[in-house]
Structures are given as structure tokens and as C-alpha cells.
Coordinates of N, CA and C in Angstrom, one line a residue:
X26 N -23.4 14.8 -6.0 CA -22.6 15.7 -5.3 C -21.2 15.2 -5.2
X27 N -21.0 14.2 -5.0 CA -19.5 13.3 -4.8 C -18.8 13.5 -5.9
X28 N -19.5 13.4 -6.8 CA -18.9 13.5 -8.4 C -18.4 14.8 -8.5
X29 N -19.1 15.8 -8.5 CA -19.4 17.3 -8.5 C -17.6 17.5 -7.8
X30 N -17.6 17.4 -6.2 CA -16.8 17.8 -5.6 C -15.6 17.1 -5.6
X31 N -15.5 15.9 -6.2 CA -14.4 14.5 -6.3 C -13.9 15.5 -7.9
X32 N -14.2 16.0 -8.5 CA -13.7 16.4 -10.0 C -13.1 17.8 -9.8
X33 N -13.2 18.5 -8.8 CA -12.8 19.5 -8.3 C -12.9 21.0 -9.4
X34 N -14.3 20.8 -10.3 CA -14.7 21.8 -10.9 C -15.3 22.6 -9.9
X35 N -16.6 22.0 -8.8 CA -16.7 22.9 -7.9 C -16.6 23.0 -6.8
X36 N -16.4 24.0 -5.6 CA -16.0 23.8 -4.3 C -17.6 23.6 -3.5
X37 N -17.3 23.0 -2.3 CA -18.5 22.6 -1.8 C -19.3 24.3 -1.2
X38 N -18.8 25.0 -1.4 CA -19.1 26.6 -0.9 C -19.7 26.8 -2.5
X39 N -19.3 26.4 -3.5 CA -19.9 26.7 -5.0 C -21.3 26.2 -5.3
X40 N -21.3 24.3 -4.9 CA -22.2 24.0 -5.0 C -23.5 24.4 -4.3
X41 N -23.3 24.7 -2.5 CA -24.2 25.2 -2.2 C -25.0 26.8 -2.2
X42 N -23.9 27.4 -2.9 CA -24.4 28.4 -3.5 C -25.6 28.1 -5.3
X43 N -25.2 27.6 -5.4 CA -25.9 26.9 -6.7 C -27.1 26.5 -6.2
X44 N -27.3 25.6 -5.1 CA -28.3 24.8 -4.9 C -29.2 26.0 -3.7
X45 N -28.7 26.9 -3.8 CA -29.5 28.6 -3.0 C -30.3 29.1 -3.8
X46 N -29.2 29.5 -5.2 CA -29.8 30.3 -6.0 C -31.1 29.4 -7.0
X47 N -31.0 28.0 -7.0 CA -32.1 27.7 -7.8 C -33.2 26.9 -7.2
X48 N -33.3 27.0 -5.5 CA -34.1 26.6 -4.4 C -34.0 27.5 -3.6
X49 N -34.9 28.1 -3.5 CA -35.2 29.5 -2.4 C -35.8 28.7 -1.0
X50 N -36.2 27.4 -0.8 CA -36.2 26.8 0.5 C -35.2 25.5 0.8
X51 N -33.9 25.5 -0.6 CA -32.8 25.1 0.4 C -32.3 25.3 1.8
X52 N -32.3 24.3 2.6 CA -31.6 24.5 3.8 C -30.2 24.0 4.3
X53 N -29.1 24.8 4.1 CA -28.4 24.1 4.4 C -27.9 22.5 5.4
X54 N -28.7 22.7 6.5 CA -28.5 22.7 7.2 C -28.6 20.9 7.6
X55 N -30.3 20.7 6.4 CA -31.0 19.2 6.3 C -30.0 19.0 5.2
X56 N -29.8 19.8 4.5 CA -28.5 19.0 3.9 C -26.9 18.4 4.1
X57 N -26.9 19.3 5.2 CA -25.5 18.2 5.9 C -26.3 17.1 6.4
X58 N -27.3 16.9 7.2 CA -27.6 15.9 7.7 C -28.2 14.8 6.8
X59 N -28.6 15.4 5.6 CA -28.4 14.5 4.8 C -27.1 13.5 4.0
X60 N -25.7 14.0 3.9 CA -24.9 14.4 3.4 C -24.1 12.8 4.8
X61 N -24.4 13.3 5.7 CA -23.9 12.5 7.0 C -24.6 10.9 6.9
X62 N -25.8 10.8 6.0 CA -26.5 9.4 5.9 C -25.4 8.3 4.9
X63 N -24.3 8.7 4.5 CA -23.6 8.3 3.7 C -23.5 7.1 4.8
X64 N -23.3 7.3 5.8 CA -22.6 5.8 6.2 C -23.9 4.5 6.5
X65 N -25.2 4.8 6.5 CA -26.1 4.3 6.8 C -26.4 3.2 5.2
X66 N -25.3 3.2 4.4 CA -25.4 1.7 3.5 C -23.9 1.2 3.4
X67 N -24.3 0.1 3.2 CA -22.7 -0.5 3.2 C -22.2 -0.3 2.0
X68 N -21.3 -0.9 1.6 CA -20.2 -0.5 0.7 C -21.0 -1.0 -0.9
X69 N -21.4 -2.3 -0.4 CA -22.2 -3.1 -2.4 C -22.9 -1.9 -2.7
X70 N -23.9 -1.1 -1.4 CA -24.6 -0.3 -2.4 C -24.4 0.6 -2.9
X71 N -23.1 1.0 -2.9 CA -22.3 2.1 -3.5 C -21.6 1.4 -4.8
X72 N -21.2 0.3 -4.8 CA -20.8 -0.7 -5.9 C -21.1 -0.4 -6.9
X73 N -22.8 -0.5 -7.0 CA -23.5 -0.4 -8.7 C -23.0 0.2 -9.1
X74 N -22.7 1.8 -8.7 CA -22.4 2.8 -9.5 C -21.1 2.5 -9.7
X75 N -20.2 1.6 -10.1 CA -18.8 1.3 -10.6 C -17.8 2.1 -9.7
X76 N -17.7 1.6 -8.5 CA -17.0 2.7 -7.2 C -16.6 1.9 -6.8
X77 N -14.9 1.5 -5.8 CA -15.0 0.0 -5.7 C -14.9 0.5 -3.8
X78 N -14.1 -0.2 -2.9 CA -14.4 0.2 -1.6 C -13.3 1.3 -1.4
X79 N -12.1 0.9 -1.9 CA -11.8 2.5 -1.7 C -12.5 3.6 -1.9
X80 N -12.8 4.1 -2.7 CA -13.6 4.8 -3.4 C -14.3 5.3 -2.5
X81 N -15.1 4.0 -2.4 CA -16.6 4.2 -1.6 C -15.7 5.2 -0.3
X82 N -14.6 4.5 0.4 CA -14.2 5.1 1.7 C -14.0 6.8 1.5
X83 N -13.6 7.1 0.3 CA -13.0 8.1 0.0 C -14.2 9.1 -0.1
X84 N -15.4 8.4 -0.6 CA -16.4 9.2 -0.8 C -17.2 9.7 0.7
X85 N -17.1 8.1 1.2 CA -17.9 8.7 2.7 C -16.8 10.1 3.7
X86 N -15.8 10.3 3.7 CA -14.7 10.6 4.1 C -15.0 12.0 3.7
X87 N -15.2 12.3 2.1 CA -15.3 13.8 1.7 C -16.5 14.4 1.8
X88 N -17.8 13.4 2.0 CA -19.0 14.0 2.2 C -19.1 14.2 3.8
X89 N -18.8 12.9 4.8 CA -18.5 13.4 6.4 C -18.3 15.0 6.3
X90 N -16.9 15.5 6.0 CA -16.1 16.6 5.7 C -16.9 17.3 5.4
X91 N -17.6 17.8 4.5 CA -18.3 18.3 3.8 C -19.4 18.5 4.6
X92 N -20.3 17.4 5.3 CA -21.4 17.8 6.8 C -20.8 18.5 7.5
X93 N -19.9 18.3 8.2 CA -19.2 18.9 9.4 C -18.7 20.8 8.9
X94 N -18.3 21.0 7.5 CA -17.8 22.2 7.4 C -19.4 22.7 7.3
X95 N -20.4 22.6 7.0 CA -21.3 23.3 6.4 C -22.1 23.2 7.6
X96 N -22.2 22.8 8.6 CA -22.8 22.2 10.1 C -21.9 23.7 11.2
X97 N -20.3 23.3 11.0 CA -19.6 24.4 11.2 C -20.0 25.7 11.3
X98 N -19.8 26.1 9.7 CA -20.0 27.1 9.4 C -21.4 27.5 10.0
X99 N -22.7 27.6 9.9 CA -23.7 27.8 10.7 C -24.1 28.1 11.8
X100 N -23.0 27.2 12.4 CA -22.8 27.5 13.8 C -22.2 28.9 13.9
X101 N -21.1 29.1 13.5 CA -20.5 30.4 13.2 C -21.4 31.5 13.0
X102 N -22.1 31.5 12.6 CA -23.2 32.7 11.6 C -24.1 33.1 12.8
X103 N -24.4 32.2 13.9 CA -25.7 32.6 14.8 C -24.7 33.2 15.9

């Protein structure tokens, strides 16, 4: 998903339309909270993947962002 949204082919409103139309019990909703577990490893284990700690900051930073707008928005809708 980092990759996806870090490459800016698609918007986080694109992806989870993607991840609607090819899961009819996607939930948005476990997926912010999913999305928010970003900070619950430290930085080496984002390392493997060849990310160094900027990176890694940059990544926890846009996925946070990314919980919170889609958490937002939800809120909005009820």
C-alpha cells in the first residue's frame, strides 16, 4: 500500500475503491486500524525491505494520514 500511494499512481480514495470492488466484505474501517499498526514495529523491521529510517518515518507519516482521512471520512457518512 506504501508503495502504491508513495508512487502517486494511485490516490488513497483509488485504492480503496479497488480494494471494494474486488472484496465485497472489505471494511474500510479495520483497515485504517490496520493501517495505524504501522508504528507497533520499530524501524529494522521495515529495513529488510531496503527503506532506510527516513523512509521508514515518511512511510509511518503517510499511512497515519491515510488512517485518520479514511477514519474521518466515515465519520462524516453516519
Amino acid at each position: 500500500m506504501n508503495a502504491a500511494l508513495a508512487s502517486g499512481r494511485y490516490s488513497g480514495g483509488q485504492l480503496l475503491e479497488l480494494a471494494l470492488e474486488h472484496d465485497a466484505g472489505f471494511d474500510p474501517r479495520y483497515f485504517a486500524q490496520a493501517l495505524r499498526a504501522v508504528d507497533r514495529w520499530p524501524d529494522r523491521e521495515y529495513e529488510v525491505y531496503g527503506i532506510n529510517g527516513g523512509q521508514v518515518e515518511d512511510m509511518r507519516r503517510r499511512l497515519r494520514a491515510w488512517a485518520a482521512e479514511i477514519l474521518d471520512e466515515r465519520l462524516d457518512e453516519k
